[in-house]
Each structure stands twice: as C-alpha cells, then as structure tokens.
Amino acid sequence: NAGVMQNPRHLVRRRGQEARLRCSPMKGHSHVYWYRQLPEEGLKFMVYLQKENIIDESGMPKERFSAEFPKEGPSILRIQQVVRGDSAAYFCASSPAKNTEAFFGQGTRLTVV
Amino acid sequence: DAKTTQPPSMDCAEGRAANLPCNHSTISGNEYVYWYRQIHSQGPQYIIHGLKNNETNEMASLIITEDRKSSTLILPHATLRDTAVYYCIVRVRSETSGSRLTFGEGTQLTVNP
C-alpha cells in the first residue's frame, strides 16, 4: 500500500521557466492538499482539490500558480515564470474522505536559480 | 481554526517518556485536536487526533483536559528517531476545509542519548 508519491523529489528551474510538481495520492484517496514550506518557515496551506474540482484555493498566490486534479492521473501544481522566491519544499497530502486525517508525501524541493 | 500555543523546544532522554504540551484555550466544541510531526524536512507524519476523550495508538497517547483548553502528547519511550518538530493543530471539520491543516511553529523535540 504505497503512500503519497510526489515527483520529482528535487527540481531545479531557471528564473522564468515553468515548474510542474506531481502528486499521486494514496490508493482510494480522492482529496488532495498542497502545502508550501519556505526555507526556515512553517508549512502553509495552498489549495484543496477533489477529483476535477478545486474546493479551496485561499492559500494560492494570485498569479502564476495553478493546480489541478484530473479524473485520471496525478494532481499537478504548476508554477509559471518561476522566481527565486518560489524556491521551497512543496508537500502534497491526501485523504480518503472530506474530514479524515491526511497523509503527506515526501515533498518536492524546488530550487530556482 | 483555534490558535494553539506550544513551547518552541524541549529535550528528552532516550527511553524516557516525552510529554509535549499544547494550549488551545479558544477551542470550540466541534474542533478536533490533531498532532503531526516533521522529521528533518521530510513530509509531516500524522500521529494522533481526538475530540474530548483520551486517545492511544501504536505511536503515542493524547490526553485532553476536561475543559478541552489544553492537551498533552505522550511518547511513552522516546527514541533518537523521535527527534522532530511536533505540531499541535486544532481544526473544525467543515465542508469547505476538508482535512486542511493550519500549522503553527510547533515544538522542536530533541531526544538525547
């Protein structure tokens, strides 16, 4: 029973490029959450998705960031035109139902050079 | 979600019980207490949660005071691998927030040999 899988584990992008982070939830989980952890800071909620729907995106930056969770395939967090300030660890969590405990992946560490 | 207060750091000797306190004096009747930990920038790991009764699982015990204004996470026999940042999170289960978590600063627990 595999846990939440995130890939890549490490991603290096030059300023202005696009970053795509993938998250495959645990089997049977249809709820996905993305969090960001800036260096030396705490985890901050970004977005909550259920299959094909964005439920809560109150933590998403207004520009350049988007997320999707299609009917088939992993959830994608997309960052367009990356800047140095986007360098962080991005964690995905999943849960089987709306109000059950969420389980986290190991994260993707994005470095913008 | 109710705000929580935790000591920034604690030390514990290996093999002894680690008791991590959390104050949540503004907790509402429908808010749950969750504990997660993050070991050296890995993905957060779910530990335990409860509403008003004490809870125990294979990892830890959760003691919630009768007025629910504070709680204690107990690791009965701490090992070096329990060194981590421990987060106490209080959250309401709602339609829009799902299993969303609001992380504070947490407590850095260091288990010493």
PDB file of C-alpha atoms in Angstrom:
ATOM      1  CA  ASN A   1       0.000   0.000   0.000  1.00  0.00           C
ATOM      2  CA  ALA A   2       2.078   2.864  -1.319  1.00  0.00           C
ATOM      3  CA  GLY A   3       1.930   6.208   0.390  1.00  0.00           C
ATOM      4  CA  VAL A   4       1.505   9.588  -1.230  1.00  0.00           C
ATOM      5  CA  MET A   5       4.001   9.799  -4.076  1.00  0.00           C
ATOM      6  CA  GLN A   6       5.468  13.082  -5.187  1.00  0.00           C
ATOM      7  CA  ASN A   7       7.793  13.625  -8.094  1.00  0.00           C
ATOM      8  CA  PRO A   8      10.249  14.822  -8.801  1.00  0.00           C
ATOM      9  CA  ARG A   9      11.850  14.900  -5.352  1.00  0.00           C
ATOM     10  CA  HIS A  10      14.159  17.687  -6.439  1.00  0.00           C
ATOM     11  CA  LEU A  11      13.584  20.173  -9.242  1.00  0.00           C
ATOM     12  CA  VAL A  12      15.873  22.929 -10.444  1.00  0.00           C
ATOM     13  CA  ARG A  13      14.493  25.637 -12.692  1.00  0.00           C
ATOM     14  CA  ARG A  14      15.926  28.865 -14.070  1.00  0.00           C
ATOM     15  CA  ARG A  15      14.058  32.079 -13.467  1.00  0.00           C
ATOM     16  CA  GLY A  16      11.227  32.434 -15.953  1.00  0.00           C
ATOM     17  CA  GLN A  17      10.774  28.713 -16.584  1.00  0.00           C
ATOM     18  CA  GLU A  18       7.771  26.628 -15.613  1.00  0.00           C
ATOM     19  CA  ALA A  19       7.723  24.101 -12.797  1.00  0.00           C
ATOM     20  CA  ARG A  20       5.332  21.147 -12.712  1.00  0.00           C
ATOM     21  CA  LEU A  21       5.023  19.196  -9.493  1.00  0.00           C
ATOM     22  CA  ARG A  22       3.149  15.919  -9.415  1.00  0.00           C
ATOM     23  CA  CYS A  23       1.306  14.187  -6.623  1.00  0.00           C
ATOM     24  CA  SER A  24      -0.231  10.731  -6.727  1.00  0.00           C
ATOM     25  CA  PRO A  25      -2.498  10.287  -3.710  1.00  0.00           C
ATOM     26  CA  MET A  26      -2.771   7.110  -1.730  1.00  0.00           C
ATOM     27  CA  LYS A  27      -4.982   4.453  -3.255  1.00  0.00           C
ATOM     28  CA  GLY A  28      -8.610   5.205  -2.592  1.00  0.00           C
ATOM     29  CA  HIS A  29      -7.966   8.840  -1.676  1.00  0.00           C
ATOM     30  CA  SER A  30      -9.857  11.429  -3.689  1.00  0.00           C
ATOM     31  CA  HIS A  31      -8.942  14.542  -1.693  1.00  0.00           C
ATOM     32  CA  VAL A  32      -5.611  16.293  -2.253  1.00  0.00           C
ATOM     33  CA  TYR A  33      -3.989  19.213  -0.440  1.00  0.00           C
ATOM     34  CA  TRP A  34      -0.890  21.192  -1.405  1.00  0.00           C
ATOM     35  CA  TYR A  35       1.321  22.977   1.116  1.00  0.00           C
ATOM     36  CA  ARG A  36       4.449  25.088   0.743  1.00  0.00           C
ATOM     37  CA  GLN A  37       7.321  25.366   3.191  1.00  0.00           C
ATOM     38  CA  LEU A  38       9.681  28.245   2.558  1.00  0.00           C
ATOM     39  CA  PRO A  39      13.223  27.934   3.958  1.00  0.00           C
ATOM     40  CA  GLU A  40      13.230  28.215   7.756  1.00  0.00           C
ATOM     41  CA  GLU A  41       9.459  28.748   7.799  1.00  0.00           C
ATOM     42  CA  GLY A  42       6.389  26.709   8.645  1.00  0.00           C
ATOM     43  CA  LEU A  43       4.060  24.832   6.357  1.00  0.00           C
ATOM     44  CA  LYS A  44       1.419  26.945   4.655  1.00  0.00           C
ATOM     45  CA  PHE A  45      -1.733  25.613   3.048  1.00  0.00           C
ATOM     46  CA  MET A  46      -2.111  26.417  -0.632  1.00  0.00           C
ATOM     47  CA  VAL A  47      -5.019  24.559  -2.196  1.00  0.00           C
ATOM     48  CA  TYR A  48      -7.515  21.745  -1.589  1.00  0.00           C
ATOM     49  CA  LEU A  49      -8.812  19.710  -4.514  1.00  0.00           C
ATOM     50  CA  GLN A  50     -11.196  16.862  -5.008  1.00  0.00           C
ATOM     51  CA  LYS A  51     -11.316  14.942  -8.265  1.00  0.00           C
ATOM     52  CA  GLU A  52     -11.768  17.521 -11.056  1.00  0.00           C
ATOM     53  CA  ASN A  53     -12.720  20.261  -8.593  1.00  0.00           C
ATOM     54  CA  ILE A  54     -10.913  22.983  -6.680  1.00  0.00           C
ATOM     55  CA  ILE A  55     -12.597  23.203  -3.296  1.00  0.00           C
ATOM     56  CA  ASP A  56     -10.467  25.812  -1.526  1.00  0.00           C
ATOM     57  CA  GLU A  57      -7.659  27.824  -3.119  1.00  0.00           C
ATOM     58  CA  SER A  58      -7.459  30.516  -0.484  1.00  0.00           C
ATOM     59  CA  GLY A  59      -3.755  29.902   0.078  1.00  0.00           C
ATOM     60  CA  MET A  60      -2.696  30.076  -3.560  1.00  0.00           C
ATOM     61  CA  PRO A  61      -0.780  33.118  -4.779  1.00  0.00           C
ATOM     62  CA  LYS A  62      -2.999  35.094  -7.130  1.00  0.00           C
ATOM     63  CA  GLU A  63      -0.664  34.884 -10.114  1.00  0.00           C
ATOM     64  CA  ARG A  64       1.492  32.228 -11.766  1.00  0.00           C
ATOM     65  CA  PHE A  65       0.259  29.347  -9.585  1.00  0.00           C
ATOM     66  CA  SER A  66      -2.398  26.822 -10.580  1.00  0.00           C
ATOM     67  CA  ALA A  67      -3.425  23.356  -9.523  1.00  0.00           C
ATOM     68  CA  GLU A  68      -5.486  20.571 -10.977  1.00  0.00           C
ATOM     69  CA  PHE A  69      -6.578  17.087 -10.048  1.00  0.00           C
ATOM     70  CA  PRO A  70      -7.965  15.420 -13.170  1.00  0.00           C
ATOM     71  CA  LYS A  71     -10.268  12.438 -13.250  1.00  0.00           C
ATOM     72  CA  GLU A  72      -7.345  10.267 -14.298  1.00  0.00           C
ATOM     73  CA  GLY A  73      -3.757  10.772 -13.250  1.00  0.00           C
ATOM     74  CA  PRO A  74      -1.926  12.696 -10.557  1.00  0.00           C
ATOM     75  CA  SER A  75      -2.613  16.125  -9.155  1.00  0.00           C
ATOM     76  CA  ILE A  76      -0.404  18.797 -10.697  1.00  0.00           C
ATOM     77  CA  LEU A  77       0.821  22.021  -9.103  1.00  0.00           C
ATOM     78  CA  ARG A  78       2.036  24.324 -11.829  1.00  0.00           C
ATOM     79  CA  ILE A  79       4.156  27.408 -11.316  1.00  0.00           C
ATOM     80  CA  GLN A  80       4.686  29.609 -14.329  1.00  0.00           C
ATOM     81  CA  GLN A  81       7.597  32.013 -14.780  1.00  0.00           C
ATOM     82  CA  VAL A  82       9.296  30.938 -11.571  1.00  0.00           C
ATOM     83  CA  VAL A  83      11.185  33.454  -9.459  1.00  0.00           C
ATOM     84  CA  ARG A  84      13.804  32.908  -6.754  1.00  0.00           C
ATOM     85  CA  GLY A  85      11.165  33.408  -4.059  1.00  0.00           C
ATOM     86  CA  ASP A  86       9.377  30.275  -5.267  1.00  0.00           C
ATOM     87  CA  SER A  87      12.276  28.143  -4.004  1.00  0.00           C
ATOM     88  CA  ALA A  88      10.714  25.983  -1.313  1.00  0.00           C
ATOM     89  CA  ALA A  89       9.583  22.495  -0.400  1.00  0.00           C
ATOM     90  CA  TYR A  90       6.144  21.686  -1.759  1.00  0.00           C
ATOM     91  CA  PHE A  91       4.216  18.977   0.042  1.00  0.00           C
ATOM     92  CA  CYS A  92       1.129  17.138  -1.072  1.00  0.00           C
ATOM     93  CA  ALA A  93      -1.265  15.360   1.269  1.00  0.00           C
ATOM     94  CA  SER A  94      -4.250  13.146   0.570  1.00  0.00           C
ATOM     95  CA  SER A  95      -7.225  11.867   2.498  1.00  0.00           C
ATOM     96  CA  PRO A  96      -9.879   9.279   1.673  1.00  0.00           C
ATOM     97  CA  ALA A  97     -12.792  11.485   2.644  1.00  0.00           C
ATOM     98  CA  LYS A  98     -13.545  15.080   3.467  1.00  0.00           C
ATOM     99  CA  ASN A  99     -12.808  15.135   7.173  1.00  0.00           C
ATOM    100  CA  THR A 100     -10.419  12.293   7.833  1.00  0.00           C
ATOM    101  CA  GLU A 101      -6.749  12.504   8.649  1.00  0.00           C
ATOM    102  CA  ALA A 102      -4.475  13.482   5.798  1.00  0.00           C
ATOM    103  CA  PHE A 103      -1.230  11.731   4.890  1.00  0.00           C
ATOM    104  CA  PHE A 104       1.720  13.563   3.387  1.00  0.00           C
ATOM    105  CA  GLY A 105       4.204  12.783   0.673  1.00  0.00           C
ATOM    106  CA  GLN A 106       7.939  13.410   0.985  1.00  0.00           C
ATOM    107  CA  GLY A 107       7.762  16.646  -0.898  1.00  0.00           C
ATOM    108  CA  THR A 108       9.338  18.248  -3.956  1.00  0.00           C
ATOM    109  CA  ARG A 109      12.192  20.641  -3.311  1.00  0.00           C
ATOM    110  CA  LEU A 110      12.154  23.362  -5.912  1.00  0.00           C
ATOM    111  CA  THR A 111      15.239  25.453  -6.415  1.00  0.00           C
ATOM    112  CA  VAL A 112      15.092  28.448  -8.726  1.00  0.00           C
ATOM    113  CA  VAL A 113      18.476  29.617  -9.992  1.00  0.00           C
TER     114      VAL A 113
ATOM    115  CA  ASP B   1      -9.488  27.169  13.456  1.00  0.00           C
ATOM    116  CA  ALA B   2      -8.444  27.817  17.069  1.00  0.00           C
ATOM    117  CA  LYS B   3      -4.945  29.080  17.752  1.00  0.00           C
ATOM    118  CA  THR B   4      -2.529  26.801  19.600  1.00  0.00           C
ATOM    119  CA  THR B   5       0.467  27.589  21.791  1.00  0.00           C
ATOM    120  CA  GLN B   6       3.406  25.207  22.137  1.00  0.00           C
ATOM    121  CA  PRO B   7       6.839  25.582  23.712  1.00  0.00           C
ATOM    122  CA  PRO B   8       9.422  26.198  20.971  1.00  0.00           C
ATOM    123  CA  SER B   9      11.722  23.408  22.124  1.00  0.00           C
ATOM    124  CA  MET B  10      12.022  20.506  24.531  1.00  0.00           C
ATOM    125  CA  ASP B  11      14.625  17.898  25.374  1.00  0.00           C
ATOM    126  CA  CYS B  12      14.075  14.327  26.433  1.00  0.00           C
ATOM    127  CA  ALA B  13      16.387  11.460  27.372  1.00  0.00           C
ATOM    128  CA  GLU B  14      16.255   8.373  25.209  1.00  0.00           C
ATOM    129  CA  GLY B  15      13.981   5.723  26.692  1.00  0.00           C
ATOM    130  CA  ARG B  16      12.059   8.187  28.815  1.00  0.00           C
ATOM    131  CA  ALA B  17       8.570   9.479  28.172  1.00  0.00           C
ATOM    132  CA  ALA B  18       8.276  12.696  26.199  1.00  0.00           C
ATOM    133  CA  ASN B  19       5.329  14.869  27.222  1.00  0.00           C
ATOM    134  CA  LEU B  20       4.571  17.644  24.757  1.00  0.00           C
ATOM    135  CA  PRO B  21       2.048  20.254  25.924  1.00  0.00           C
ATOM    136  CA  CYS B  22      -0.315  22.322  23.819  1.00  0.00           C
ATOM    137  CA  ASN B  23      -2.639  25.128  24.861  1.00  0.00           C
ATOM    138  CA  HIS B  24      -5.788  25.772  22.834  1.00  0.00           C
ATOM    139  CA  SER B  25      -7.873  27.900  25.184  1.00  0.00           C
ATOM    140  CA  THR B  26     -10.189  29.188  22.437  1.00  0.00           C
ATOM    141  CA  ILE B  27     -11.128  25.757  21.135  1.00  0.00           C
ATOM    142  CA  SER B  28     -14.755  25.309  20.091  1.00  0.00           C
ATOM    143  CA  GLY B  29     -16.926  22.347  20.843  1.00  0.00           C
ATOM    144  CA  ASN B  30     -16.688  20.959  17.322  1.00  0.00           C
ATOM    145  CA  GLU B  31     -12.945  21.342  16.918  1.00  0.00           C
ATOM    146  CA  TYR B  32     -10.603  18.381  16.981  1.00  0.00           C
ATOM    147  CA  VAL B  33      -7.019  18.281  18.261  1.00  0.00           C
ATOM    148  CA  TYR B  34      -4.527  16.800  15.789  1.00  0.00           C
ATOM    149  CA  TRP B  35      -0.839  16.049  16.214  1.00  0.00           C
ATOM    150  CA  TYR B  36       1.640  15.744  13.376  1.00  0.00           C
ATOM    151  CA  ARG B  37       5.417  15.684  13.355  1.00  0.00           C
ATOM    152  CA  GLN B  38       8.047  16.585  10.784  1.00  0.00           C
ATOM    153  CA  ILE B  39      11.377  14.855  10.908  1.00  0.00           C
ATOM    154  CA  HIS B  40      14.130  16.995   9.404  1.00  0.00           C
ATOM    155  CA  SER B  41      12.211  18.477   6.451  1.00  0.00           C
ATOM    156  CA  GLN B  42      10.539  15.209   5.500  1.00  0.00           C
ATOM    157  CA  GLY B  43       6.803  15.218   4.869  1.00  0.00           C
ATOM    158  CA  PRO B  44       4.708  15.697   8.010  1.00  0.00           C
ATOM    159  CA  GLN B  45       3.611  12.473   9.640  1.00  0.00           C
ATOM    160  CA  TYR B  46       0.197  12.014  11.215  1.00  0.00           C
ATOM    161  CA  ILE B  47       0.398  10.874  14.833  1.00  0.00           C
ATOM    162  CA  ILE B  48      -2.992  11.005  16.522  1.00  0.00           C
ATOM    163  CA  HIS B  49      -6.134  13.060  16.951  1.00  0.00           C
ATOM    164  CA  GLY B  50      -9.032  13.398  19.378  1.00  0.00           C
ATOM    165  CA  LEU B  51     -12.114  15.405  20.260  1.00  0.00           C
ATOM    166  CA  LYS B  52     -12.571  15.113  24.018  1.00  0.00           C
ATOM    167  CA  ASN B  53     -11.660  11.617  25.104  1.00  0.00           C
ATOM    168  CA  ASN B  54      -8.094  10.477  25.622  1.00  0.00           C
ATOM    169  CA  GLU B  55      -6.745   8.514  22.694  1.00  0.00           C
ATOM    170  CA  THR B  56      -3.945   5.967  22.294  1.00  0.00           C
ATOM    171  CA  ASN B  57      -2.412   4.278  19.288  1.00  0.00           C
ATOM    172  CA  GLU B  58       0.814   2.484  18.484  1.00  0.00           C
ATOM    173  CA  MET B  59       2.733   5.742  18.273  1.00  0.00           C
ATOM    174  CA  ALA B  60       1.501   7.884  21.132  1.00  0.00           C
ATOM    175  CA  SER B  61      -1.173   8.852  23.619  1.00  0.00           C
ATOM    176  CA  LEU B  62      -3.215  12.042  23.573  1.00  0.00           C
ATOM    177  CA  ILE B  63      -4.501  13.435  26.844  1.00  0.00           C
ATOM    178  CA  ILE B  64      -7.112  16.201  26.545  1.00  0.00           C
ATOM    179  CA  THR B  65      -8.135  18.117  29.671  1.00  0.00           C
ATOM    180  CA  GLU B  66     -11.766  18.037  30.705  1.00  0.00           C
ATOM    181  CA  ASP B  67     -12.330  21.677  29.682  1.00  0.00           C
ATOM    182  CA  ARG B  68     -10.500  20.906  26.390  1.00  0.00           C
ATOM    183  CA  LYS B  69      -8.365  24.025  26.718  1.00  0.00           C
ATOM    184  CA  SER B  70      -5.119  22.075  26.629  1.00  0.00           C
ATOM    185  CA  SER B  71      -3.728  18.707  25.683  1.00  0.00           C
ATOM    186  CA  THR B  72      -0.554  16.644  26.024  1.00  0.00           C
ATOM    187  CA  LEU B  73       1.016  14.304  23.517  1.00  0.00           C
ATOM    188  CA  ILE B  74       2.892  11.476  25.196  1.00  0.00           C
ATOM    189  CA  LEU B  75       5.570   9.402  23.502  1.00  0.00           C
ATOM    190  CA  PRO B  76       5.979   6.649  26.099  1.00  0.00           C
ATOM    191  CA  HIS B  77       9.533   5.562  25.294  1.00  0.00           C
ATOM    192  CA  ALA B  78      11.268   8.187  23.190  1.00  0.00           C
ATOM    193  CA  THR B  79      13.985   7.099  20.772  1.00  0.00           C
ATOM    194  CA  LEU B  80      16.514   9.131  18.815  1.00  0.00           C
ATOM    195  CA  ARG B  81      14.284   8.749  15.752  1.00  0.00           C
ATOM    196  CA  ASP B  82      11.556  10.699  17.536  1.00  0.00           C
ATOM    197  CA  THR B  83      13.627  13.877  17.239  1.00  0.00           C
ATOM    198  CA  ALA B  84      11.370  16.125  15.166  1.00  0.00           C
ATOM    199  CA  VAL B  85       9.163  19.202  15.154  1.00  0.00           C
ATOM    200  CA  TYR B  86       5.803  18.331  16.677  1.00  0.00           C
ATOM    201  CA  TYR B  87       2.731  20.279  15.611  1.00  0.00           C
ATOM    202  CA  CYS B  88      -0.454  20.561  17.621  1.00  0.00           C
ATOM    203  CA  ILE B  89      -3.300  21.605  15.328  1.00  0.00           C
ATOM    204  CA  VAL B  90      -6.874  22.372  16.223  1.00  0.00           C
ATOM    205  CA  ARG B  91      -9.375  22.318  13.418  1.00  0.00           C
ATOM    206  CA  VAL B  92     -13.030  22.102  12.739  1.00  0.00           C
ATOM    207  CA  ARG B  93     -14.305  19.579  10.280  1.00  0.00           C
ATOM    208  CA  SER B  94     -16.190  21.514   7.631  1.00  0.00           C
ATOM    209  CA  GLU B  95     -17.432  21.092   4.093  1.00  0.00           C
ATOM    210  CA  THR B  96     -15.017  23.556   2.564  1.00  0.00           C
ATOM    211  CA  SER B  97     -11.902  22.986   4.634  1.00  0.00           C
ATOM    212  CA  GLY B  98     -11.960  19.212   4.453  1.00  0.00           C
ATOM    213  CA  SER B  99      -8.807  17.873   6.062  1.00  0.00           C
ATOM    214  CA  ARG B 100      -6.960  21.169   5.636  1.00  0.00           C
ATOM    215  CA  LEU B 101      -4.402  21.869   8.387  1.00  0.00           C
ATOM    216  CA  THR B 102      -3.087  25.174   9.758  1.00  0.00           C
ATOM    217  CA  PHE B 103       0.453  24.622  11.033  1.00  0.00           C
ATOM    218  CA  GLY B 104       1.965  26.799  13.738  1.00  0.00           C
ATOM    219  CA  GLU B 105       5.587  26.904  14.861  1.00  0.00           C
ATOM    220  CA  GLY B 106       5.464  23.579  16.674  1.00  0.00           C
ATOM    221  CA  THR B 107       7.821  22.191  19.312  1.00  0.00           C
ATOM    222  CA  GLN B 108      11.294  21.010  18.373  1.00  0.00           C
ATOM    223  CA  LEU B 109      11.751  17.835  20.401  1.00  0.00           C
ATOM    224  CA  THR B 110      15.318  16.650  20.735  1.00  0.00           C
ATOM    225  CA  VAL B 111      15.846  13.164  22.135  1.00  0.00           C
ATOM    226  CA  ASN B 112      19.297  12.820  23.652  1.00  0.00           C
ATOM    227  CA  PRO B 113      21.238   9.563  24.051  1.00  0.00           C
TER     228      PRO B 113
END
